[in-house]
Each structure stands twice: as C-alpha cells, then as structure tokens.
mmCIF file of C-alpha atoms in Angstrom:
data_model
loop_
_atom_site.group_PDB
_atom_site.id
_atom_site.type_symbol
_atom_site.label_atom_id
_atom_site.label_comp_id
_atom_site.label_asym_id
_atom_site.label_seq_id
_atom_site.Cartn_x
_atom_site.Cartn_y
_atom_site.Cartn_z
ATOM 1 C CA MET A 1 -9.938 49.634 28.587
ATOM 2 C CA LYS A 2 -7.136 47.627 27.153
ATOM 3 C CA ALA A 3 -6.349 43.959 26.918
ATOM 4 C CA VAL A 4 -3.306 41.897 25.794
ATOM 5 C CA VAL A 5 -4.173 38.599 24.163
ATOM 6 C CA VAL A 6 -1.223 36.114 24.050
ATOM 7 C CA GLY A 7 -1.771 33.622 21.185
ATOM 8 C CA ALA A 8 -3.247 34.219 17.567
ATOM 9 C CA GLY A 9 -5.091 30.901 17.441
ATOM 10 C CA ILE A 10 -8.841 30.391 17.245
ATOM 11 C CA ALA A 11 -9.576 31.305 20.798
ATOM 12 C CA GLY A 12 -7.244 34.296 20.886
ATOM 13 C CA LEU A 13 -8.535 35.919 17.673
ATOM 14 C CA VAL A 14 -12.189 35.402 18.719
ATOM 15 C CA ALA A 15 -11.592 36.892 22.067
ATOM 16 C CA ALA A 16 -9.723 39.844 20.561
ATOM 17 C CA ARG A 17 -12.538 40.445 18.008
ATOM 18 C CA GLN A 18 -15.237 40.358 20.745
ATOM 19 C CA LEU A 19 -13.383 42.718 23.035
ATOM 20 C CA GLY A 20 -12.654 44.951 19.999
ATOM 21 C CA LEU A 21 -16.345 45.069 19.158
ATOM 22 C CA ALA A 22 -17.114 46.031 22.742
ATOM 23 C CA GLY A 23 -14.756 49.053 22.396
ATOM 24 C CA TRP A 24 -11.614 47.628 24.008
ATOM 25 C CA ASP A 25 -8.225 48.347 22.615
ATOM 26 C CA VAL A 26 -6.504 44.986 22.050
ATOM 27 C CA GLU A 27 -2.973 43.848 21.320
ATOM 28 C CA VAL A 28 -2.694 40.239 20.081
ATOM 29 C CA LEU A 29 0.852 38.715 20.494
ATOM 30 C CA GLU A 30 1.919 35.606 18.526
ATOM 31 C CA LYS A 31 5.235 34.074 18.713
ATOM 32 C CA SER A 32 4.885 32.437 15.264
ATOM 33 C CA ALA A 33 6.210 34.584 12.425
ATOM 34 C CA ALA A 34 2.916 34.180 10.542
ATOM 35 C CA PRO A 35 -0.385 32.354 10.669
ATOM 36 C CA ARG A 36 0.342 28.598 10.920
ATOM 37 C CA PRO A 37 -0.364 26.741 7.540
ATOM 38 C CA ASP A 38 -0.558 23.209 8.897
ATOM 39 C CA GLY A 39 -3.197 21.454 11.080
ATOM 40 C CA TYR A 40 -5.680 18.618 11.007
ATOM 41 C CA MET A 41 -9.349 18.354 9.968
ATOM 42 C CA MET A 42 -11.779 18.721 12.764
ATOM 43 C CA ASP A 43 -15.583 18.473 13.235
ATOM 44 C CA PHE A 44 -17.161 21.646 14.355
ATOM 45 C CA PHE A 45 -20.342 21.142 16.284
ATOM 46 C CA GLY A 46 -21.925 21.661 19.702
ATOM 47 C CA PRO A 47 -21.609 24.942 21.609
ATOM 48 C CA GLY A 48 -19.304 26.465 19.167
ATOM 49 C CA VAL A 49 -22.144 26.421 16.433
ATOM 50 C CA GLU A 50 -24.490 28.422 18.451
ATOM 51 C CA ALA A 51 -21.767 30.926 19.580
ATOM 52 C CA ALA A 52 -20.524 31.377 15.985
ATOM 53 C CA GLU A 53 -24.097 32.035 14.736
ATOM 54 C CA ARG A 54 -24.651 34.559 17.492
ATOM 55 C CA ILE A 55 -21.363 36.569 16.987
ATOM 56 C CA GLY A 56 -21.751 36.462 13.127
ATOM 57 C CA LEU A 57 -18.730 34.120 12.547
ATOM 58 C CA TYR A 58 -20.714 31.105 11.279
ATOM 59 C CA PRO A 59 -20.906 32.258 7.625
ATOM 60 C CA ARG A 60 -17.238 32.577 7.327
ATOM 61 C CA LEU A 61 -16.646 29.137 8.637
ATOM 62 C CA ALA A 62 -19.383 27.621 6.485
ATOM 63 C CA ALA A 63 -17.724 29.233 3.419
ATOM 64 C CA VAL A 64 -14.555 27.226 4.008
ATOM 65 C CA ALA A 65 -16.091 23.922 5.324
ATOM 66 C CA TYR A 66 -15.505 20.696 3.426
ATOM 67 C CA HIS A 67 -18.329 18.345 2.436
ATOM 68 C CA VAL A 68 -17.700 14.939 4.079
ATOM 69 C CA GLU A 69 -19.960 11.934 3.168
ATOM 70 C CA ALA A 70 -18.508 9.366 5.482
ATOM 71 C CA ALA A 71 -15.685 8.434 7.845
ATOM 72 C CA GLU A 72 -14.346 5.121 6.660
ATOM 73 C CA TYR A 73 -12.056 2.762 8.415
ATOM 74 C CA VAL A 74 -9.972 0.483 6.139
ATOM 75 C CA ASP A 75 -7.515 -2.364 6.677
ATOM 76 C CA ALA A 76 -3.984 -2.575 5.325
ATOM 77 C CA THR A 77 -5.287 -3.591 1.863
ATOM 78 C CA GLY A 78 -7.613 -0.583 1.731
ATOM 79 C CA HIS A 79 -10.623 -2.716 2.293
ATOM 80 C CA PRO A 80 -13.447 -1.005 4.428
ATOM 81 C CA THR A 81 -14.158 -2.488 7.788
ATOM 82 C CA SER A 82 -16.703 0.036 9.065
ATOM 83 C CA SER A 83 -18.097 3.553 8.257
ATOM 84 C CA LEU A 84 -19.902 6.509 9.841
ATOM 85 C CA ASP A 85 -22.412 8.389 7.799
ATOM 86 C CA TYR A 86 -21.828 12.086 8.255
ATOM 87 C CA ASP A 87 -25.372 13.176 7.624
ATOM 88 C CA GLN A 88 -26.504 10.913 10.362
ATOM 89 C CA PHE A 89 -23.757 12.068 12.621
ATOM 90 C CA ALA A 90 -24.730 15.629 12.024
ATOM 91 C CA ARG A 91 -28.388 14.955 13.232
ATOM 92 C CA LEU A 92 -27.171 13.189 16.289
ATOM 93 C CA ALA A 93 -24.704 15.937 17.148
ATOM 94 C CA GLY A 94 -27.419 18.627 17.165
ATOM 95 C CA GLY A 95 -28.188 19.264 13.496
ATOM 96 C CA LYS A 96 -25.112 21.224 12.340
ATOM 97 C CA VAL A 97 -21.653 19.788 11.759
ATOM 98 C CA LEU A 98 -18.988 21.543 9.753
ATOM 99 C CA SER A 99 -15.851 19.706 8.654
ATOM 100 C CA LEU A 100 -13.070 22.369 8.862
ATOM 101 C CA LEU A 101 -9.328 22.431 8.531
ATOM 102 C CA ARG A 102 -7.789 24.083 11.574
ATOM 103 C CA PRO A 103 -5.701 26.614 9.599
ATOM 104 C CA ASP A 104 -9.031 27.586 7.728
ATOM 105 C CA MET A 105 -10.681 28.114 11.042
ATOM 106 C CA GLU A 106 -7.820 30.455 12.120
ATOM 107 C CA ARG A 107 -8.006 32.360 8.860
ATOM 108 C CA ALA A 108 -11.790 32.852 9.154
ATOM 109 C CA ALA A 109 -11.246 34.201 12.664
ATOM 110 C CA LEU A 110 -8.554 36.544 11.406
ATOM 111 C CA ALA A 111 -10.621 37.893 8.556
ATOM 112 C CA ALA A 112 -13.464 38.498 10.955
ATOM 113 C CA LEU A 113 -11.287 41.128 12.731
ATOM 114 C CA ASP A 114 -12.357 43.335 9.745
ATOM 115 C CA ASP A 115 -15.656 43.596 11.693
ATOM 116 C CA VAL A 116 -13.874 45.666 14.269
ATOM 117 C CA ALA A 117 -13.306 49.401 14.048
ATOM 118 C CA SER A 118 -9.805 50.254 12.620
ATOM 119 C CA GLY A 119 -7.049 50.324 15.047
ATOM 120 C CA ARG A 120 -8.940 48.597 17.916
ATOM 121 C CA VAL A 121 -7.240 45.228 17.391
ATOM 122 C CA ARG A 122 -3.553 44.977 16.478
ATOM 123 C CA ILE A 123 -1.696 41.665 15.807
ATOM 124 C CA ARG A 124 1.917 41.243 16.286
ATOM 125 C CA TYR A 125 3.413 38.111 14.723
ATOM 126 C CA GLY A 126 7.015 36.845 15.647
ATOM 127 C CA ALA A 127 6.331 38.465 19.159
ATOM 128 C CA PRO A 128 7.139 35.928 21.818
ATOM 129 C CA VAL A 129 6.280 36.921 25.431
ATOM 130 C CA SER A 130 9.236 36.530 27.774
ATOM 131 C CA ARG A 131 7.669 37.792 31.091
ATOM 132 C CA VAL A 132 4.440 39.064 32.563
ATOM 133 C CA TRP A 133 3.691 40.966 35.681
ATOM 134 C CA SER A 134 0.460 41.359 37.509
ATOM 135 C CA GLY A 135 -0.504 43.935 40.112
ATOM 136 C CA GLU A 136 -3.359 45.993 41.408
ATOM 137 C CA ASP A 137 -3.277 48.420 38.633
ATOM 138 C CA GLY A 138 -3.059 45.990 35.690
ATOM 139 C CA VAL A 139 -0.564 43.785 33.847
ATOM 140 C CA GLU A 140 2.624 44.365 31.998
ATOM 141 C CA VAL A 141 3.991 42.128 29.424
ATOM 142 C CA ALA A 142 7.631 42.042 28.176
ATOM 143 C CA VAL A 143 7.792 41.111 24.412
ATOM 144 C CA GLY A 144 10.641 39.749 22.516
ATOM 145 C CA ASP A 145 13.531 37.326 23.241
ATOM 146 C CA PRO A 146 15.423 39.120 24.683
ATOM 147 C CA PRO A 147 12.663 41.677 25.511
ATOM 148 C CA ASP A 148 12.563 44.784 23.422
ATOM 149 C CA VAL A 149 9.213 46.262 24.422
ATOM 150 C CA THR A 150 7.008 46.208 27.524
ATOM 151 C CA LEU A 151 3.195 46.556 27.043
ATOM 152 C CA GLY A 152 0.649 47.593 29.885
ATOM 153 C CA ALA A 153 -2.981 46.457 29.928
ATOM 154 C CA ASP A 154 -5.988 46.197 32.168
ATOM 155 C CA VAL A 155 -6.398 42.453 31.426
ATOM 156 C CA LEU A 156 -4.059 39.701 30.115
ATOM 157 C CA VAL A 157 -5.751 36.879 28.277
ATOM 158 C CA GLY A 158 -3.666 33.729 27.962
ATOM 159 C CA ALA A 159 -4.796 31.973 24.649
ATOM 160 C CA ASP A 160 -1.337 30.391 23.929
ATOM 161 C CA GLY A 161 -2.374 26.767 23.720
ATOM 162 C CA ILE A 162 -1.881 23.611 25.674
ATOM 163 C CA HIS A 163 1.665 24.619 26.534
ATOM 164 C CA SER A 164 0.772 28.092 27.497
ATOM 165 C CA GLY A 165 3.658 30.286 28.684
ATOM 166 C CA VAL A 166 1.100 32.750 30.372
ATOM 167 C CA ARG A 167 -0.307 29.754 32.316
ATOM 168 C CA ALA A 168 3.410 28.715 33.427
ATOM 169 C CA GLN A 169 4.244 32.158 34.590
ATOM 170 C CA VAL A 170 0.996 33.149 36.376
ATOM 171 C CA PHE A 171 -0.331 29.809 37.587
ATOM 172 C CA GLY A 172 2.562 27.512 37.838
ATOM 173 C CA PRO A 173 4.557 24.936 35.856
ATOM 174 C CA GLU A 174 3.000 22.832 33.016
ATOM 175 C CA GLU A 175 3.359 19.436 34.957
ATOM 176 C CA GLU A 176 0.892 20.748 37.596
ATOM 177 C CA TYR A 177 -1.894 20.913 35.150
ATOM 178 C CA LEU A 178 -1.255 18.770 32.057
ATOM 179 C CA ARG A 179 -2.866 15.277 32.053
ATOM 180 C CA PRO A 180 -1.419 13.246 29.142
ATOM 181 C CA LEU A 181 -3.719 10.554 27.834
ATOM 182 C CA GLY A 182 -0.877 8.242 26.664
ATOM 183 C CA MET A 183 -0.854 9.223 23.065
ATOM 184 C CA ARG A 184 0.708 11.568 20.529
ATOM 185 C CA ALA A 185 -0.832 13.212 17.416
ATOM 186 C CA ALA A 186 0.866 14.393 14.206
ATOM 187 C CA ALA A 187 -0.572 16.339 11.366
ATOM 188 C CA PHE A 188 0.786 17.646 7.952
ATOM 189 C CA ILE A 189 -0.333 18.529 4.462
ATOM 190 C CA VAL A 190 1.210 17.349 1.356
ATOM 191 C CA THR A 191 0.725 17.726 -2.422
ATOM 192 C CA GLU A 192 -0.376 14.298 -3.937
ATOM 193 C CA PRO A 193 -2.856 14.436 -6.724
ATOM 194 C CA VAL A 194 -3.437 10.641 -7.034
ATOM 195 C CA LEU A 195 -4.458 10.150 -3.414
ATOM 196 C CA ASN A 196 -6.522 13.536 -3.529
ATOM 197 C CA ALA A 197 -8.605 12.153 -6.436
ATOM 198 C CA ARG A 198 -8.947 8.726 -4.774
ATOM 199 C CA PHE A 199 -10.348 9.765 -1.459
ATOM 200 C CA ARG A 200 -12.315 12.907 -2.144
ATOM 201 C CA ASN A 201 -15.279 13.691 0.310
ATOM 202 C CA ARG A 202 -14.270 10.914 2.691
ATOM 203 C CA PHE A 203 -12.205 10.648 5.841
ATOM 204 C CA VAL A 204 -10.139 7.544 5.520
ATOM 205 C CA LEU A 205 -8.820 5.990 8.730
ATOM 206 C CA THR A 206 -6.660 2.964 9.292
ATOM 207 C CA ASP A 207 -8.290 0.283 11.231
ATOM 208 C CA SER A 208 -5.118 -0.423 13.291
ATOM 209 C CA ILE A 209 -3.989 -1.174 16.762
ATOM 210 C CA ASP A 210 -2.045 1.404 19.009
ATOM 211 C CA ARG A 211 -1.779 3.743 16.056
ATOM 212 C CA MET A 212 -4.150 5.281 13.543
ATOM 213 C CA ALA A 213 -3.479 7.233 10.356
ATOM 214 C CA GLY A 214 -6.074 9.342 8.677
ATOM 215 C CA LEU A 215 -6.229 11.336 5.509
ATOM 216 C CA TYR A 216 -8.500 13.789 3.708
ATOM 217 C CA SER A 217 -8.467 15.344 0.295
ATOM 218 C CA LEU A 218 -8.317 19.177 0.187
ATOM 219 C CA ARG A 219 -9.613 21.445 -2.662
ATOM 220 C CA SER A 220 -6.430 21.594 -4.497
ATOM 221 C CA ASP A 221 -4.117 18.551 -5.152
ATOM 222 C CA GLU A 222 -3.291 18.498 -1.462
ATOM 223 C CA VAL A 223 -3.937 15.843 1.206
ATOM 224 C CA ALA A 224 -4.162 16.498 4.940
ATOM 225 C CA ALA A 225 -2.658 13.623 7.035
ATOM 226 C CA PHE A 226 -3.544 13.085 10.622
ATOM 227 C CA MET A 227 -1.770 10.368 12.794
ATOM 228 C CA VAL A 228 -2.269 9.280 16.328
ATOM 229 C CA TYR A 229 -0.044 6.810 18.242
ATOM 230 C CA ARG A 230 0.787 5.421 21.669
ATOM 231 C CA ASP A 231 3.267 7.518 23.633
ATOM 232 C CA ALA A 232 5.717 5.468 25.600
ATOM 233 C CA THR A 233 7.659 8.254 27.016
ATOM 234 C CA ASP A 234 6.305 7.490 30.517
ATOM 235 C CA ALA A 235 8.011 4.114 30.535
ATOM 236 C CA PRO A 236 11.102 3.667 32.668
ATOM 237 C CA GLY A 237 14.360 4.482 30.808
ATOM 238 C CA HIS A 238 12.503 5.338 27.537
ATOM 239 C CA GLN A 239 13.791 8.162 25.371
ATOM 240 C CA ARG A 240 12.077 9.429 22.322
ATOM 241 C CA SER A 241 14.604 8.952 19.394
ATOM 242 C CA GLY A 242 14.994 10.500 16.001
ATOM 243 C CA SER A 243 13.226 13.542 14.437
ATOM 244 C CA PRO A 244 9.427 13.732 14.331
ATOM 245 C CA ARG A 245 9.561 12.596 10.650
ATOM 246 C CA GLU A 246 11.754 9.621 11.266
ATOM 247 C CA ARG A 247 9.547 8.671 14.335
ATOM 248 C CA LEU A 248 6.324 8.799 12.152
ATOM 249 C CA ARG A 249 7.882 6.759 9.566
ATOM 250 C CA ARG A 250 8.974 4.095 12.079
ATOM 251 C CA GLU A 251 5.559 4.107 13.896
ATOM 252 C CA PHE A 252 3.295 3.967 10.897
ATOM 253 C CA ALA A 253 5.082 1.784 8.489
ATOM 254 C CA GLY A 254 3.062 -1.158 7.115
ATOM 255 C CA LEU A 255 -0.472 0.461 7.268
ATOM 256 C CA GLY A 256 -1.013 0.290 3.496
ATOM 257 C CA HIS A 257 0.107 2.152 0.350
ATOM 258 C CA ALA A 258 -1.684 5.394 0.933
ATOM 259 C CA VAL A 259 -0.057 5.711 4.366
ATOM 260 C CA ASP A 260 3.354 4.728 3.013
ATOM 261 C CA ARG A 261 3.036 7.396 0.356
ATOM 262 C CA LEU A 262 2.116 9.980 2.895
ATOM 263 C CA LEU A 263 5.114 9.094 5.045
ATOM 264 C CA GLU A 264 7.314 9.326 1.975
ATOM 265 C CA LEU A 265 6.236 12.917 1.432
ATOM 266 C CA CYS A 266 6.107 13.895 5.159
ATOM 267 C CA PRO A 267 7.851 17.236 5.735
ATOM 268 C CA GLU A 268 10.922 17.477 7.996
ATOM 269 C CA HIS A 269 9.138 19.150 10.976
ATOM 270 C CA PRO A 270 5.448 18.145 10.980
ATOM 271 C CA TYR A 271 3.215 18.993 13.863
ATOM 272 C CA ASP A 272 3.692 16.289 16.587
ATOM 273 C CA ASP A 273 2.684 16.810 20.134
ATOM 274 C CA VAL A 274 1.273 14.944 23.231
ATOM 275 C CA VAL A 275 -2.567 14.287 23.380
ATOM 276 C CA ALA A 276 -3.435 15.693 26.788
ATOM 277 C CA GLN A 277 -5.997 17.623 28.782
ATOM 278 C CA VAL A 278 -5.424 20.719 31.046
ATOM 279 C CA VAL A 279 -7.090 20.358 34.396
ATOM 280 C CA MET A 280 -6.916 23.360 36.653
ATOM 281 C CA PRO A 281 -8.775 24.436 39.813
ATOM 282 C CA GLY A 282 -9.158 27.983 38.455
ATOM 283 C CA TRP A 283 -8.518 29.912 35.247
ATOM 284 C CA GLN A 284 -8.230 33.497 36.481
ATOM 285 C CA ARG A 285 -5.846 35.148 38.918
ATOM 286 C CA GLY A 286 -5.769 38.893 39.462
ATOM 287 C CA ARG A 287 -6.036 40.493 36.086
ATOM 288 C CA THR A 288 -5.096 37.438 34.036
ATOM 289 C CA VAL A 289 -7.489 34.869 32.506
ATOM 290 C CA LEU A 290 -6.896 31.779 30.371
ATOM 291 C CA VAL A 291 -9.106 30.649 27.461
ATOM 292 C CA GLY A 292 -9.147 27.809 24.890
ATOM 293 C CA ASP A 293 -6.613 24.991 25.174
ATOM 294 C CA ALA A 294 -4.524 27.004 27.688
ATOM 295 C CA CYS A 295 -7.038 26.119 30.418
ATOM 296 C CA GLY A 296 -9.451 23.644 29.123
ATOM 297 C CA ALA A 297 -8.009 21.402 26.415
ATOM 298 C CA VAL A 298 -10.340 18.680 25.824
ATOM 299 C CA SER A 299 -8.011 16.623 23.503
ATOM 300 C CA LEU A 300 -8.775 15.579 19.970
ATOM 301 C CA LEU A 301 -10.642 12.602 21.348
ATOM 302 C CA ALA A 302 -13.616 14.710 22.339
ATOM 303 C CA GLY A 303 -13.768 16.328 18.841
ATOM 304 C CA GLN A 304 -14.730 19.682 20.303
ATOM 305 C CA GLY A 305 -11.440 21.707 20.587
ATOM 306 C CA GLY A 306 -12.370 24.279 17.846
ATOM 307 C CA SER A 307 -15.878 24.396 19.106
ATOM 308 C CA LEU A 308 -15.000 25.196 22.634
ATOM 309 C CA ALA A 309 -12.331 27.640 21.541
ATOM 310 C CA ILE A 310 -14.946 29.833 19.828
ATOM 311 C CA ALA A 311 -17.736 29.377 22.413
ATOM 312 C CA GLY A 312 -15.528 29.985 25.267
ATOM 313 C CA ALA A 313 -13.842 33.125 23.696
ATOM 314 C CA ALA A 314 -17.300 34.508 22.720
ATOM 315 C CA LEU A 315 -18.405 34.099 26.429
ATOM 316 C CA LEU A 316 -15.392 35.839 27.621
ATOM 317 C CA GLY A 317 -16.273 38.738 25.326
ATOM 318 C CA ASP A 318 -19.918 38.781 26.677
ATOM 319 C CA VAL A 319 -18.951 39.008 30.299
ATOM 320 C CA LEU A 320 -15.753 41.088 29.918
ATOM 321 C CA GLY A 321 -16.593 43.373 27.126
ATOM 322 C CA PRO A 322 -19.110 45.541 28.978
ATOM 323 C CA VAL A 323 -16.650 46.200 31.696
ATOM 324 C CA ALA A 324 -16.012 50.004 31.754
ATOM 325 C CA SER A 325 -13.610 50.268 34.651
ATOM 326 C CA PRO A 326 -10.915 48.179 36.314
ATOM 327 C CA ASP A 327 -13.252 47.807 39.423
ATOM 328 C CA GLY A 328 -15.417 45.273 37.385
ATOM 329 C CA ILE A 329 -12.717 43.024 36.008
ATOM 330 C CA SER A 330 -12.362 40.470 38.769
ATOM 331 C CA ALA A 331 -16.138 39.863 38.964
ATOM 332 C CA ALA A 332 -16.324 39.481 35.256
ATOM 333 C CA LEU A 333 -13.543 36.937 35.062
ATOM 334 C CA ALA A 334 -15.013 34.974 37.935
ATOM 335 C CA GLU A 335 -18.442 34.825 36.190
ATOM 336 C CA PHE A 336 -16.735 33.667 33.012
ATOM 337 C CA GLU A 337 -15.161 30.814 34.861
ATOM 338 C CA ARG A 338 -18.451 29.968 36.728
ATOM 339 C CA ARG A 339 -20.388 29.660 33.532
ATOM 340 C CA TRP A 340 -17.744 27.981 31.300
ATOM 341 C CA LYS A 341 -15.959 25.522 33.568
ATOM 342 C CA PRO A 342 -18.863 22.983 33.687
ATOM 343 C CA VAL A 343 -19.066 22.891 29.957
ATOM 344 C CA VAL A 344 -15.432 22.215 29.486
ATOM 345 C CA GLU A 345 -15.326 19.583 32.206
ATOM 346 C CA GLU A 346 -18.205 17.691 30.506
ATOM 347 C CA ALA A 347 -16.333 17.805 27.146
ATOM 348 C CA GLN A 348 -13.226 16.567 28.818
ATOM 349 C CA ALA A 349 -15.093 13.543 30.415
ATOM 350 C CA ALA A 350 -16.429 12.666 26.979
ATOM 351 C CA GLY A 351 -12.889 12.647 25.643
ATOM 352 C CA ARG A 352 -11.601 10.379 28.350
ATOM 353 C CA ARG A 353 -14.676 7.968 27.758
ATOM 354 C CA THR A 354 -13.672 7.520 24.041
ATOM 355 C CA ALA A 355 -9.957 6.994 24.634
ATOM 356 C CA SER A 356 -9.919 3.256 24.202
ATOM 357 C CA SER A 357 -12.245 3.140 21.275
ATOM 358 C CA PHE A 358 -10.415 5.853 19.437
ATOM 359 C CA LEU A 359 -7.119 4.124 19.626
ATOM 360 C CA PRO A 360 -7.588 0.555 20.560
ATOM 361 C CA SER A 361 -4.707 -1.297 22.093
ATOM 362 C CA ASN A 362 -5.544 -4.903 21.214
ATOM 363 C CA ARG A 363 -7.857 -6.924 18.753
ATOM 364 C CA THR A 364 -10.611 -7.029 21.166
ATOM 365 C CA GLN A 365 -10.820 -3.283 21.562
ATOM 366 C CA ARG A 366 -10.558 -2.912 17.796
ATOM 367 C CA LEU A 367 -13.432 -5.351 17.235
ATOM 368 C CA LEU A 368 -15.484 -3.233 19.816
ATOM 369 C CA ARG A 369 -14.808 -0.213 17.942
ATOM 370 C CA ARG A 370 -16.066 -1.663 14.732
ATOM 371 C CA TRP A 371 -19.409 -2.794 16.457
ATOM 372 C CA ILE A 372 -19.844 0.675 17.880
ATOM 373 C CA ILE A 373 -19.391 2.268 14.647
ATOM 374 C CA ARG A 374 -21.594 -0.247 12.867
ATOM 375 C CA ALA A 375 -24.142 0.397 15.630
ATOM 376 C CA THR A 376 -24.666 4.000 14.542
ATOM 377 C CA HIS A 377 -26.688 2.466 11.671
ATOM 378 C CA LEU A 378 -29.288 1.004 13.994
ATOM 379 C CA PRO A 379 -32.246 3.131 15.243
ATOM 380 C CA GLY A 380 -32.155 3.820 18.944
ATOM 381 C CA ILE A 381 -28.665 2.486 19.537
ATOM 382 C CA ASP A 382 -27.286 5.280 17.296
ATOM 383 C CA ARG A 383 -28.305 7.872 19.886
ATOM 384 C CA LEU A 384 -26.705 5.898 22.792
ATOM 385 C CA VAL A 385 -23.419 5.740 20.832
ATOM 386 C CA ALA A 386 -23.640 9.506 19.962
ATOM 387 C CA ARG A 387 -24.117 10.267 23.743
ATOM 388 C CA GLN A 388 -20.897 8.360 24.519
ATOM 389 C CA ILE A 389 -19.086 10.303 21.718
ATOM 390 C CA VAL A 390 -20.401 13.813 22.254
ATOM 391 C CA GLY A 391 -21.741 13.877 25.829
ATOM 392 C CA ARG A 392 -24.795 15.853 26.408
ATOM 393 C CA ILE A 393 -25.164 17.263 22.950
ATOM 394 C CA ALA A 394 -27.067 14.197 21.619
ATOM 395 C CA LYS A 395 -30.177 14.530 23.847
#
C-alpha cells in the first residue's frame, strides 16, 4: 500500500512515520525548500501527550522542551500585573505539559522517521503540489510548478495546514471552511543576548488591549517573539498596508522597551497569518483524507494545535495502517473521522471561549483577564478556570 502525504509539518511527519511503521510506502511532499526555522512557543498537553507516549515520540519531544517557571503579564514599564505558575498549570492540564518551540517539534518528528525501515518514507522538499486527481483506483498527484512529475498512490493525506491546497482542490475553496476569529498572529526569532538573559525561564506577555506581544528566551542568545493583534480586514474599505514587518512595527509600537527592541530586529518577512479555525462537515472524500490544521485548526487560543496534530496523525496511523487492500480504505477513513472529530470540535469550542480573555478589546476585559489569571492561585477556582481554558482535560 502506498500513501502520498502533502505537508511536512508535525501532523504530516507523524502520519508518514506511523504509516511507514505499518508497512506502507510513503511519499511526503513539502513546498518549502527545507524544514521551517521559525515558529512560536507552544504548550504541549492533553491528547497529544498520551499519543506521543504510545507511539514512542514523547522522549524526543521531552529532550527539546524548555523549562518554564511562569507566564508573566507586564505593563509598558515592565511591571508584572499577573502571573500563571506553570507547575500548577501542568497539574490542572493533566499532569504533563511540555513547552516546545514549533520548529523543534517538527525536527523531533523528522528525526523519528529514523524508526522506520529504510526507504519506506521519502521526503521531497521544494515540491509543491499543483493538482490532484482521485478515482476508484486511487489518487494521482502532480508535483512541481509547472508540474514535472506525477505520483500515484492508494491514499492522499492532506496535512498542508490551515491554507491547505489539497482541501481546496478536493473539498472546495478555503472561504467555505475557514472561520476567522478576528485576529492575526506573527512570530519570529532574533538574536538578542541582553533580553535573552533578562527573561530566561519565563513567558513574558504584554498586558495590553487589542494586541499582545510575548517573548521567551531560547537556549542560545536568541529570543522567540510571538504577537497577536486585531484584524480589521473585514471592515468595509479596509486594505492591509505595508509589509508584515512594517505592519508589526506600527501595531506594536509603545508596548515597552523589550517589545521595541524586538520590533527593531524583526526580519523582513516574519510569519504573519490569520487566526482562524477550519470547520468542515467531513474530512474524507474518496481516497483523500485531511489531518492536522488542514481539517481541524483549533487556533492558538486553545493551545492544543501541536497536541492535536500528533494525536490525530497517530490515530490515522492506527486505523489506516493495518489496511492491506484498497477495499478497506473507505471504512478506515470513515472510522478515523468518527473517532477524532468530536475531540477536535471540543478543542475548537475551548478556543472560541477564550477569545475575549486572550486578547481583550477594552479595559474591562483586560481587568477580567487579570482576575481570571490571579484566580488560578485560589483552590477550587483554579480548576474552574482551567476547564474554561483547556476544556474537558481538567476534570
């Protein structure tokens, strides 16, 4: 049996590994020229932890995790306004929380392909998919722009992110499924020894309105920056002006010395994209199935993107891996959707619940966020707050 996986992100690499371990031949196609070096810090908890332990990926992730003592909100002068103790958060979120840089997660998943027999999984970087066909006998994928090769397979796995090209070609245009949450997110990594030493082992977040900048010190002299701001592109007559770097400098000016320094060092083309969820009636059609953000983006507000990427890809490997003939593919893909869709929908609901507290739009909402975070230090109330943040994980 053969699969083509489009997208060498977390979900795509884990799906490829699990299918390869089950004896499938897998081609992974990634449009980027190499593994992506930039990305934001994320909390890894919930269903992804159990899945990573079960498939043997957890030790690789734990080896590259950062030790975070607290998430600390500060005003423009750098004075703390509230903080969240990470040991306590870990207990409320199920006992295990890893703080991971997204590129490190991808590199760990890439390294885990060494567990698969040689030749079973092949990765092609710089390989955009220009067209896909699906029929009774399988799928065909045209690779290159313009196309220079066509691959055939029994199954096509779309793991190419929130702006999935596979989804657009097989299921319909993006606007049918993408649900923007009124925000944009940006991330980049810069070298800054002074800030690195100042903020080590803490997430530092600005306690601001309609925008929030966060930073974390990495192991070298680098600092990872993460920024979220209101997206006004839906307003009548509005056009987004300037380059991403110019826009970030305009949006985040005045949030303090540390943020100003990050903006000064911001690269010309940082990651900058819409904060949105993908809502679809179904994730599989014929021999094609979607996984990860391509079908179930939960948004950064729920804090479970990496967790669900690994857990969903592991489940896909569980149900599709044992299939030994094309006759069993449809039933396996339907079973994957039946078991995984409720989990994703619960995480999406958690993300929508936290939208206003994550990025308050006025002083009242900002004050409420401070109270919520401070309440995590009170016995009993801490668990109620955790349930609002992480859904059913905090029992």
